mmCIF file of C-alpha atoms in Angstrom:
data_model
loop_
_atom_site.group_PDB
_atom_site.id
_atom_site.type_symbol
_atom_site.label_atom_id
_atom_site.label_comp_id
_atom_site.label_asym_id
_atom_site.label_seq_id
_atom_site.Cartn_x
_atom_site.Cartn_y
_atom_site.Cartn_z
ATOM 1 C CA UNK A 1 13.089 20.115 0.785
ATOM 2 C CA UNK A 2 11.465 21.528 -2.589
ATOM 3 C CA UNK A 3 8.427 22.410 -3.312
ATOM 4 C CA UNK A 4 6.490 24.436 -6.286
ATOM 5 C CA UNK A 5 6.703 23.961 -9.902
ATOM 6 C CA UNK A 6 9.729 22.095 -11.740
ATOM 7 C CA UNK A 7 9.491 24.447 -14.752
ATOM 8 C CA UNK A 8 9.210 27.721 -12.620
ATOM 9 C CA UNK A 9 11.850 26.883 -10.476
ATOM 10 C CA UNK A 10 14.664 26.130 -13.637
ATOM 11 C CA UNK A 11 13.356 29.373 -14.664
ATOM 12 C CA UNK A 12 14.489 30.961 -11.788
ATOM 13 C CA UNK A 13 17.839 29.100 -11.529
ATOM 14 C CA UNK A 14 18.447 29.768 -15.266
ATOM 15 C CA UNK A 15 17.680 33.369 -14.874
ATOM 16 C CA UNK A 16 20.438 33.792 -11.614
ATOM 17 C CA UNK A 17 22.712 31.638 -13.873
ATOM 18 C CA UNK A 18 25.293 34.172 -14.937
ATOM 19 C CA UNK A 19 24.372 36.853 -12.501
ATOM 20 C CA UNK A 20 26.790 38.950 -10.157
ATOM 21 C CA UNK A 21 24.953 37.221 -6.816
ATOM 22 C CA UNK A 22 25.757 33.438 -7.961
ATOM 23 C CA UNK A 23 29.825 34.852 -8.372
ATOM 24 C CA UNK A 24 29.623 36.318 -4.792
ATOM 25 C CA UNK A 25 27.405 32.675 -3.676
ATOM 26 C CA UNK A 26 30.518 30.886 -4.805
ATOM 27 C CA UNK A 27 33.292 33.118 -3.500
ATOM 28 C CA UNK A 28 31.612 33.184 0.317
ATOM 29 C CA UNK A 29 31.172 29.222 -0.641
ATOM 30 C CA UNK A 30 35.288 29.268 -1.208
ATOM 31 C CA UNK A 31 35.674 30.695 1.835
ATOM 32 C CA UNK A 32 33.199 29.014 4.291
ATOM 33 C CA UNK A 33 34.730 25.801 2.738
ATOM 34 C CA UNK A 34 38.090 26.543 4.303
ATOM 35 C CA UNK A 35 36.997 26.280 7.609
ATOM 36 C CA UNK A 36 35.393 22.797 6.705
ATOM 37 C CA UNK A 37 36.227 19.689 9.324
ATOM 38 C CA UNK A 38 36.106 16.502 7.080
ATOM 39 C CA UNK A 39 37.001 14.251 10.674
ATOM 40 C CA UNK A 40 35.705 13.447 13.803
ATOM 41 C CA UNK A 41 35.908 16.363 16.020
ATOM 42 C CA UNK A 42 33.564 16.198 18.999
ATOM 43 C CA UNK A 43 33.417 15.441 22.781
ATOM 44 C CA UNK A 44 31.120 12.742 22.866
ATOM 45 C CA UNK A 45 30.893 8.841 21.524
ATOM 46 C CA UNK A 46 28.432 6.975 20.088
ATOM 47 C CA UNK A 47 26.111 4.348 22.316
ATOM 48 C CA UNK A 48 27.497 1.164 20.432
ATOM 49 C CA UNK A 49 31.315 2.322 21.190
ATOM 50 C CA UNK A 50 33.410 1.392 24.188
ATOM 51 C CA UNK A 51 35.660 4.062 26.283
ATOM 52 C CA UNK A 52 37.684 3.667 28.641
ATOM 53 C CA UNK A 53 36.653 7.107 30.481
ATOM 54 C CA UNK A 54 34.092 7.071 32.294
ATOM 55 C CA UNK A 55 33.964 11.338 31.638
ATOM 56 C CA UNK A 56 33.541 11.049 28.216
ATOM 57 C CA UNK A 57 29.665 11.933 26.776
ATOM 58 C CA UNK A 58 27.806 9.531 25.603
ATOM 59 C CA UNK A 59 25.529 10.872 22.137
ATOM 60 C CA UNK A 60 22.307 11.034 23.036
ATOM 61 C CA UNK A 61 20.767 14.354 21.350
ATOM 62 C CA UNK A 62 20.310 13.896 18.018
ATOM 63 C CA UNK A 63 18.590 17.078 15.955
ATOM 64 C CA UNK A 64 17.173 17.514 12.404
ATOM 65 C CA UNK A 65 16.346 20.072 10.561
ATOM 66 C CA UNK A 66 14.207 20.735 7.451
ATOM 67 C CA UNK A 67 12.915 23.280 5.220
ATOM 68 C CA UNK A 68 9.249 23.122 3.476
ATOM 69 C CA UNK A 69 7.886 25.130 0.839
ATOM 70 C CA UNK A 70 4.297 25.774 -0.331
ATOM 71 C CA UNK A 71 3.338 24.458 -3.443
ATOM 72 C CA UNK A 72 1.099 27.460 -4.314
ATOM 73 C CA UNK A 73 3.823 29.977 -3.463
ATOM 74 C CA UNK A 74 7.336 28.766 -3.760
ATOM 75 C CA UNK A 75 8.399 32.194 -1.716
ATOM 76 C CA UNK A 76 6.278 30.892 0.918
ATOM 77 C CA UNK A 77 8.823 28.503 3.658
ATOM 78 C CA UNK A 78 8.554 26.774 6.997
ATOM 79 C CA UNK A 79 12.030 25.820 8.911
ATOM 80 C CA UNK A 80 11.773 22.747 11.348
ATOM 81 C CA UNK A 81 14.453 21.997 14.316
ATOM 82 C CA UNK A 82 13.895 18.846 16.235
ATOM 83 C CA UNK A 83 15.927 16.805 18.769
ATOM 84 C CA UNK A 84 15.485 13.173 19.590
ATOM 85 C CA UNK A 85 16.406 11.290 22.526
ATOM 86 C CA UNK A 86 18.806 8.575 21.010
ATOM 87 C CA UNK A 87 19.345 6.834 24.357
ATOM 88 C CA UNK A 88 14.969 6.910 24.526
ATOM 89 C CA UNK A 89 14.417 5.158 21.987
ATOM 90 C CA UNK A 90 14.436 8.212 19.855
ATOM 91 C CA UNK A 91 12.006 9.512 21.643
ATOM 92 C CA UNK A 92 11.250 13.159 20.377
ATOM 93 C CA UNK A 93 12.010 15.826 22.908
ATOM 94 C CA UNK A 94 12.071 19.430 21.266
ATOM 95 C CA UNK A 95 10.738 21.237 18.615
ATOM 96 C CA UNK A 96 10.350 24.321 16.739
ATOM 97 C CA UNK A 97 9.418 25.807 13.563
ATOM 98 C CA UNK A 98 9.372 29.137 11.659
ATOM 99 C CA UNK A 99 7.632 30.080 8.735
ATOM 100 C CA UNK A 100 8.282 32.829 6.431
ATOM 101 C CA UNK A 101 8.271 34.200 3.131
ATOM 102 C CA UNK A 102 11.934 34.144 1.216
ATOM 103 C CA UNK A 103 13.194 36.591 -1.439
ATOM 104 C CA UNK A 104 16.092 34.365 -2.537
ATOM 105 C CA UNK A 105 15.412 32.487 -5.440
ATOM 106 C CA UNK A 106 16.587 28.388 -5.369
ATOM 107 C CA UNK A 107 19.639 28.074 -7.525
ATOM 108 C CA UNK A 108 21.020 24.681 -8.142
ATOM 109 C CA UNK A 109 24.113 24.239 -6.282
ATOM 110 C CA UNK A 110 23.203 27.407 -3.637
ATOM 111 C CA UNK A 111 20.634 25.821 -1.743
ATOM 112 C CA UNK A 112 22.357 27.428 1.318
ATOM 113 C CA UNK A 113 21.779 30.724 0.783
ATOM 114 C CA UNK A 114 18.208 30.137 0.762
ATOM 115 C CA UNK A 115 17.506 27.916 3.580
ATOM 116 C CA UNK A 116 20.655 27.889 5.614
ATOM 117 C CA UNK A 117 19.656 31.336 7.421
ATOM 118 C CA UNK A 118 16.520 29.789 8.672
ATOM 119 C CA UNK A 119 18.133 26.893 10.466
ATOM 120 C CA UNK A 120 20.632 29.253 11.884
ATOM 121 C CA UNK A 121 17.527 31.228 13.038
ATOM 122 C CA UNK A 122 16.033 28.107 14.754
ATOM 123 C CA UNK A 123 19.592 26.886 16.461
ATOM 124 C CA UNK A 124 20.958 30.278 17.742
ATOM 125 C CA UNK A 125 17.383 30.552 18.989
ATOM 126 C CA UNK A 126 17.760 27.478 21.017
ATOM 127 C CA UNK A 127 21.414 27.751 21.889
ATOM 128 C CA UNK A 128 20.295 31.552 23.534
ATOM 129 C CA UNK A 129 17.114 29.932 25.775
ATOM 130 C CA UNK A 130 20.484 27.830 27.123
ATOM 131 C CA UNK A 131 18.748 24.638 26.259
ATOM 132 C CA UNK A 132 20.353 21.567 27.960
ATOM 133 C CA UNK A 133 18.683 19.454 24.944
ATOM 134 C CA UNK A 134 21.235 21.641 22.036
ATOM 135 C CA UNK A 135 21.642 18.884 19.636
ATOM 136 C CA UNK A 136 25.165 16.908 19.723
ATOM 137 C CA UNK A 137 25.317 16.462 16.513
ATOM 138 C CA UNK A 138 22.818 17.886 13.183
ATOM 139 C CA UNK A 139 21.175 15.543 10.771
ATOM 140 C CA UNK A 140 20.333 17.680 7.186
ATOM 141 C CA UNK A 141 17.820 17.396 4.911
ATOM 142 C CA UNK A 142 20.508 17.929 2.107
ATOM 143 C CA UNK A 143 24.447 17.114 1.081
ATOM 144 C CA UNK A 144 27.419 18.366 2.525
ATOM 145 C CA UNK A 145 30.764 16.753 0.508
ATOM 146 C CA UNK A 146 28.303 15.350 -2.143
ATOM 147 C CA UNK A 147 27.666 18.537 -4.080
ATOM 148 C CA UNK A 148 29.394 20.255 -6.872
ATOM 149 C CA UNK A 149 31.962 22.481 -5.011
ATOM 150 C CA UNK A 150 31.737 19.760 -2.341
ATOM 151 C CA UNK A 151 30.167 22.663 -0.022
ATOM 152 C CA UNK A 152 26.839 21.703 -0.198
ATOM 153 C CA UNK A 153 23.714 22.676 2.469
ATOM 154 C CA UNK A 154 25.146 20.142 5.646
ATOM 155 C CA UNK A 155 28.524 21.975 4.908
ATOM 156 C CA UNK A 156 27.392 25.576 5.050
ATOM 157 C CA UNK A 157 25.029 24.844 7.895
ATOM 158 C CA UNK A 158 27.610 23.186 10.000
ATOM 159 C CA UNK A 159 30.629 25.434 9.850
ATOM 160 C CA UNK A 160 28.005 28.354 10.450
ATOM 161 C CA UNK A 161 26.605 26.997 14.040
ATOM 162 C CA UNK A 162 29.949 24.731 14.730
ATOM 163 C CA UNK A 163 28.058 22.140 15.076
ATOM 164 C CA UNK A 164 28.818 18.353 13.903
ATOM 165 C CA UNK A 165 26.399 17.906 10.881
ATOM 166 C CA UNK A 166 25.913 14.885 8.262
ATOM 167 C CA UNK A 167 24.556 15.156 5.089
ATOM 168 C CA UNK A 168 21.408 13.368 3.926
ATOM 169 C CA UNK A 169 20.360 13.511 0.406
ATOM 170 C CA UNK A 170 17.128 11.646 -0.932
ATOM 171 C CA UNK A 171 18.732 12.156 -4.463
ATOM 172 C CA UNK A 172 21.675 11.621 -5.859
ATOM 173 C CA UNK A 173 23.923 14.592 -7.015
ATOM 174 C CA UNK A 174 25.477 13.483 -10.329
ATOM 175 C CA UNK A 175 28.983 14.867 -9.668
ATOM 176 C CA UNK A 176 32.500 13.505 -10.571
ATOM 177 C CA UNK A 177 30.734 10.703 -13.087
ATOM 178 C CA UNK A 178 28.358 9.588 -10.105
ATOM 179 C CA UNK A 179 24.734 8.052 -11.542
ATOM 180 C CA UNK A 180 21.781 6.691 -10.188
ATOM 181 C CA UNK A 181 22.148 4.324 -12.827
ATOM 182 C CA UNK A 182 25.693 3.137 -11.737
ATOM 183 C CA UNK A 183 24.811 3.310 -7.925
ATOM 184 C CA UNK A 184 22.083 0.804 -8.652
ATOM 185 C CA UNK A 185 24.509 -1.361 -11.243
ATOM 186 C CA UNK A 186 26.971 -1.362 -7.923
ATOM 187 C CA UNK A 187 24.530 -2.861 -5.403
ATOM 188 C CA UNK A 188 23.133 -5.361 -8.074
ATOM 189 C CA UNK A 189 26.348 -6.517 -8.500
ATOM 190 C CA UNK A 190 26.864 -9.903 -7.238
ATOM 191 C CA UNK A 191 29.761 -9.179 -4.349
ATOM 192 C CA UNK A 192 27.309 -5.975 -3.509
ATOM 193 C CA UNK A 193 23.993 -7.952 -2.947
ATOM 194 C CA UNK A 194 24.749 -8.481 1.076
ATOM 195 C CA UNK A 195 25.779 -4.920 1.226
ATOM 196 C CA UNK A 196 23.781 -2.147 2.485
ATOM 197 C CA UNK A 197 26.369 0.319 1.958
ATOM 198 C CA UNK A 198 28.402 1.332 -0.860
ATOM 199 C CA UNK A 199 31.143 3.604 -1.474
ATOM 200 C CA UNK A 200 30.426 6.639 -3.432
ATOM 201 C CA UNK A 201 33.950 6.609 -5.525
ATOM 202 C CA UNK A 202 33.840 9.217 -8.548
ATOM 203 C CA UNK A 203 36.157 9.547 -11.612
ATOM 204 C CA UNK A 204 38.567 11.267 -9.860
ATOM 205 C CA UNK A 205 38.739 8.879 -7.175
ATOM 206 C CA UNK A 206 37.640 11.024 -4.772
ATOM 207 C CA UNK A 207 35.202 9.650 -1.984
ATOM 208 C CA UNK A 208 32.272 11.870 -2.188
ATOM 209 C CA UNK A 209 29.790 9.879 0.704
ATOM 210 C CA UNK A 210 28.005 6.516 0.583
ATOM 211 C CA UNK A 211 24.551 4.925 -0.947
ATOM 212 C CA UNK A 212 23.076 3.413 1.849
ATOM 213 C CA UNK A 213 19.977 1.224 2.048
ATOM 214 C CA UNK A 214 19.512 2.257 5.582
ATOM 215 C CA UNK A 215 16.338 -0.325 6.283
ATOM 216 C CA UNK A 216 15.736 -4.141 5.367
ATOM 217 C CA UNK A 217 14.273 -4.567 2.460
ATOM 218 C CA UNK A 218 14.549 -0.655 1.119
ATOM 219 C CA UNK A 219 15.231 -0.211 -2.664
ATOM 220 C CA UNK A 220 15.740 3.672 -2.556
ATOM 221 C CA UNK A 221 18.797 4.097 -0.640
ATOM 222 C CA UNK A 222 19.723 7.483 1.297
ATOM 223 C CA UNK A 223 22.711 9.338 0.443
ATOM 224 C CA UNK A 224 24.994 10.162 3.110
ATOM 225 C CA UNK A 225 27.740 12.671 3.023
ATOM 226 C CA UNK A 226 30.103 14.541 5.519
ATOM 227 C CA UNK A 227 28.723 17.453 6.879
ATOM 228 C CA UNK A 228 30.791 19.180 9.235
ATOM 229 C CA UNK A 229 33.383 17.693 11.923
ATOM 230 C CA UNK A 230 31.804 14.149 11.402
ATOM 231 C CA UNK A 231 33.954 11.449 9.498
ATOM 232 C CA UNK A 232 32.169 9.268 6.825
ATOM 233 C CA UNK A 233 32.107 6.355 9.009
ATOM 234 C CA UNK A 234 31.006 7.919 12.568
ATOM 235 C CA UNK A 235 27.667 9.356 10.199
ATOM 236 C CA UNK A 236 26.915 6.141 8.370
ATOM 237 C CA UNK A 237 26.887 4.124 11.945
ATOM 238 C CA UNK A 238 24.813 7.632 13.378
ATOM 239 C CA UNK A 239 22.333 7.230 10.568
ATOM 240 C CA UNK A 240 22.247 3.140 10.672
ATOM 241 C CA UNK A 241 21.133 3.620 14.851
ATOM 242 C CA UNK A 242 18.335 6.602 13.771
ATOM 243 C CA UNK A 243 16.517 4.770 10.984
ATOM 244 C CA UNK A 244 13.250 3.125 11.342
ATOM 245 C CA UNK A 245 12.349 3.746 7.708
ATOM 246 C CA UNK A 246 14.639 4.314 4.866
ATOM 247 C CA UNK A 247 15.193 8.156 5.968
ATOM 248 C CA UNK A 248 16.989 8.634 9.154
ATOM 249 C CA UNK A 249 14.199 9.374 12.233
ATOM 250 C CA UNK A 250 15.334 13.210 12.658
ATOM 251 C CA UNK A 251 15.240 13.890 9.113
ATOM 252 C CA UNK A 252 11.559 12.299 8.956
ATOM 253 C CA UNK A 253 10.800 13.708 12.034
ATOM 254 C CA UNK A 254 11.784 17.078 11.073
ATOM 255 C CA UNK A 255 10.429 16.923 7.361
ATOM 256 C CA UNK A 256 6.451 15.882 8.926
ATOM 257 C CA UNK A 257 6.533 18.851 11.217
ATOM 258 C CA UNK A 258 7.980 21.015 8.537
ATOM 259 C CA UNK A 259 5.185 20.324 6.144
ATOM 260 C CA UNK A 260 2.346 20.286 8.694
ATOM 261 C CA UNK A 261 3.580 23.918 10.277
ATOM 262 C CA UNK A 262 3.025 25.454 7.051
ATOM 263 C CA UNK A 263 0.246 23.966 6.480
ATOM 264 C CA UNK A 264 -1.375 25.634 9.536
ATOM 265 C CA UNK A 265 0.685 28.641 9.237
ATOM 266 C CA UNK A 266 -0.864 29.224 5.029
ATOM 267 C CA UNK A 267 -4.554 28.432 6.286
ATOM 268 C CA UNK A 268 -3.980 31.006 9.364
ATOM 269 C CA UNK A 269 -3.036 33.439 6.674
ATOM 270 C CA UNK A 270 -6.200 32.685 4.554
ATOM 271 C CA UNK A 271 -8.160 33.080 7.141
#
């Protein structure tokens, strides 16, 4: 999540535009993106599906993770991890936070290289405690397929840890001849109006994720993409079972204790 001033922030991005770093950002992107999983690839089945083992996991650990920034000093950021208990009602039953101050500027496009290392911080940090509550599968405050080099933040994040991640933006990424405009012409059309779900089909006919109003009555939808080693599907049924309000629980979750850590963490440094 972004914080600070609009202006100063383009500023920054405009400045790293043509540089030698954003050439190197897009090369390690190139890379990372081979090892990209774009199906389901995991031990473990959702509560609403039927198995015939009686081995197989069932999901029940659900994480998300989100990244805060002061409003006074951009540079200033606070990482959030949680885990809820999808079988308890999503019950929450971890967290943890880190707060820091970042030299990497945001870019448009490269929102990985700033906040992906603190997430990694926060999961190796939990995988190395041996915690039997390691999330099953990551919910992101940000896209995965839905981004320029389809690469984005969910992406990077998830082929890092190996970890099943989905994508959720709260804006839409105009890419491929995808608009707010036209995603809100496509569920005002009148075979759309019962649907809480629509394809996100650009030019190209590529499937880049789905709109989804993920709560009765919401007008904003969420924007769900493919993370990492989660198909399209499997994360829009994850995200319909983990929202209460129109963002998905561990998201919310995640994003409240993200802003309220710093919060503490900048008066702590005033004082």
């Amino acid at each position: 999540m972004e914080g600070g001033n609009e202006n100063e922030k383009e500023g920054e991005a405009q400045k790293h535009s043509n540089s030698p770093q954003l050439a190197k950002w897009t090369e390690i992107q190139s890379m990372l993106k081979k090892r990209l999983v774009t199906v389901d690839e995991f031990p473990w089945r959702s509560p609403s599906t039927q198995s015939n083992s009686h081995h197989q996991q069932v999901l029940n650990y659900v994480g998300g993770v989100d990244v805060s920034f002061s409003k006074e000093d951009p540079s200033m950021a606070c990482g959030s991890l949680v885990v809820l208990d999808l079988l308890h009602d999503l019950r929450l039953v971890y967290q943890d936070y880190t707060c820091l101050t970042l030299d990497v500027p945001y870019v448009p496009g490269f929102l990985a290289f700033r906040e992906a290392p603190i997430l990694v911080h926060l999961l190796e940090k939990m995988k190395n405690n041996a915690s039997p509550l390691y999330p099953q599968v990551l919910m992101v405050d940000g896209n995965g397929l839905l981004h320029p080099r389809g690469f984005g933040l969910a992406s990077h994040l998830g082929v890092l840890a190996n970890l099943p991640t989905i994508g959720i933006g709260k804006n839409l990424h105009h890419v491929d001849g995808l608009t707010q405009s036209g995603v809100r012409k496509l569920f005002e059309a009148e075979e759309n109006r019962a649907n809480d779900v629509i394809t996100l089909r650009g030019n190209s006919g590529f499937i880049w994720g789905a709109a989804m109003r993920s709560t009765q009555g919401s007008v904003k939808p969420v924007f769900v993409s493919i993370g990492h080693r989660v198909s399209l599907d499997t994360a829009i049924k994850i995200v319909n079972i983990t929202c209460k309000f129109r963002v998905p629980e561990p998201i919310r979750q995640a994003d409240i204790r993200s802003r309220e850590h710093l919060r503490k963490h900048q008066i702590g440094v005033l004082e």
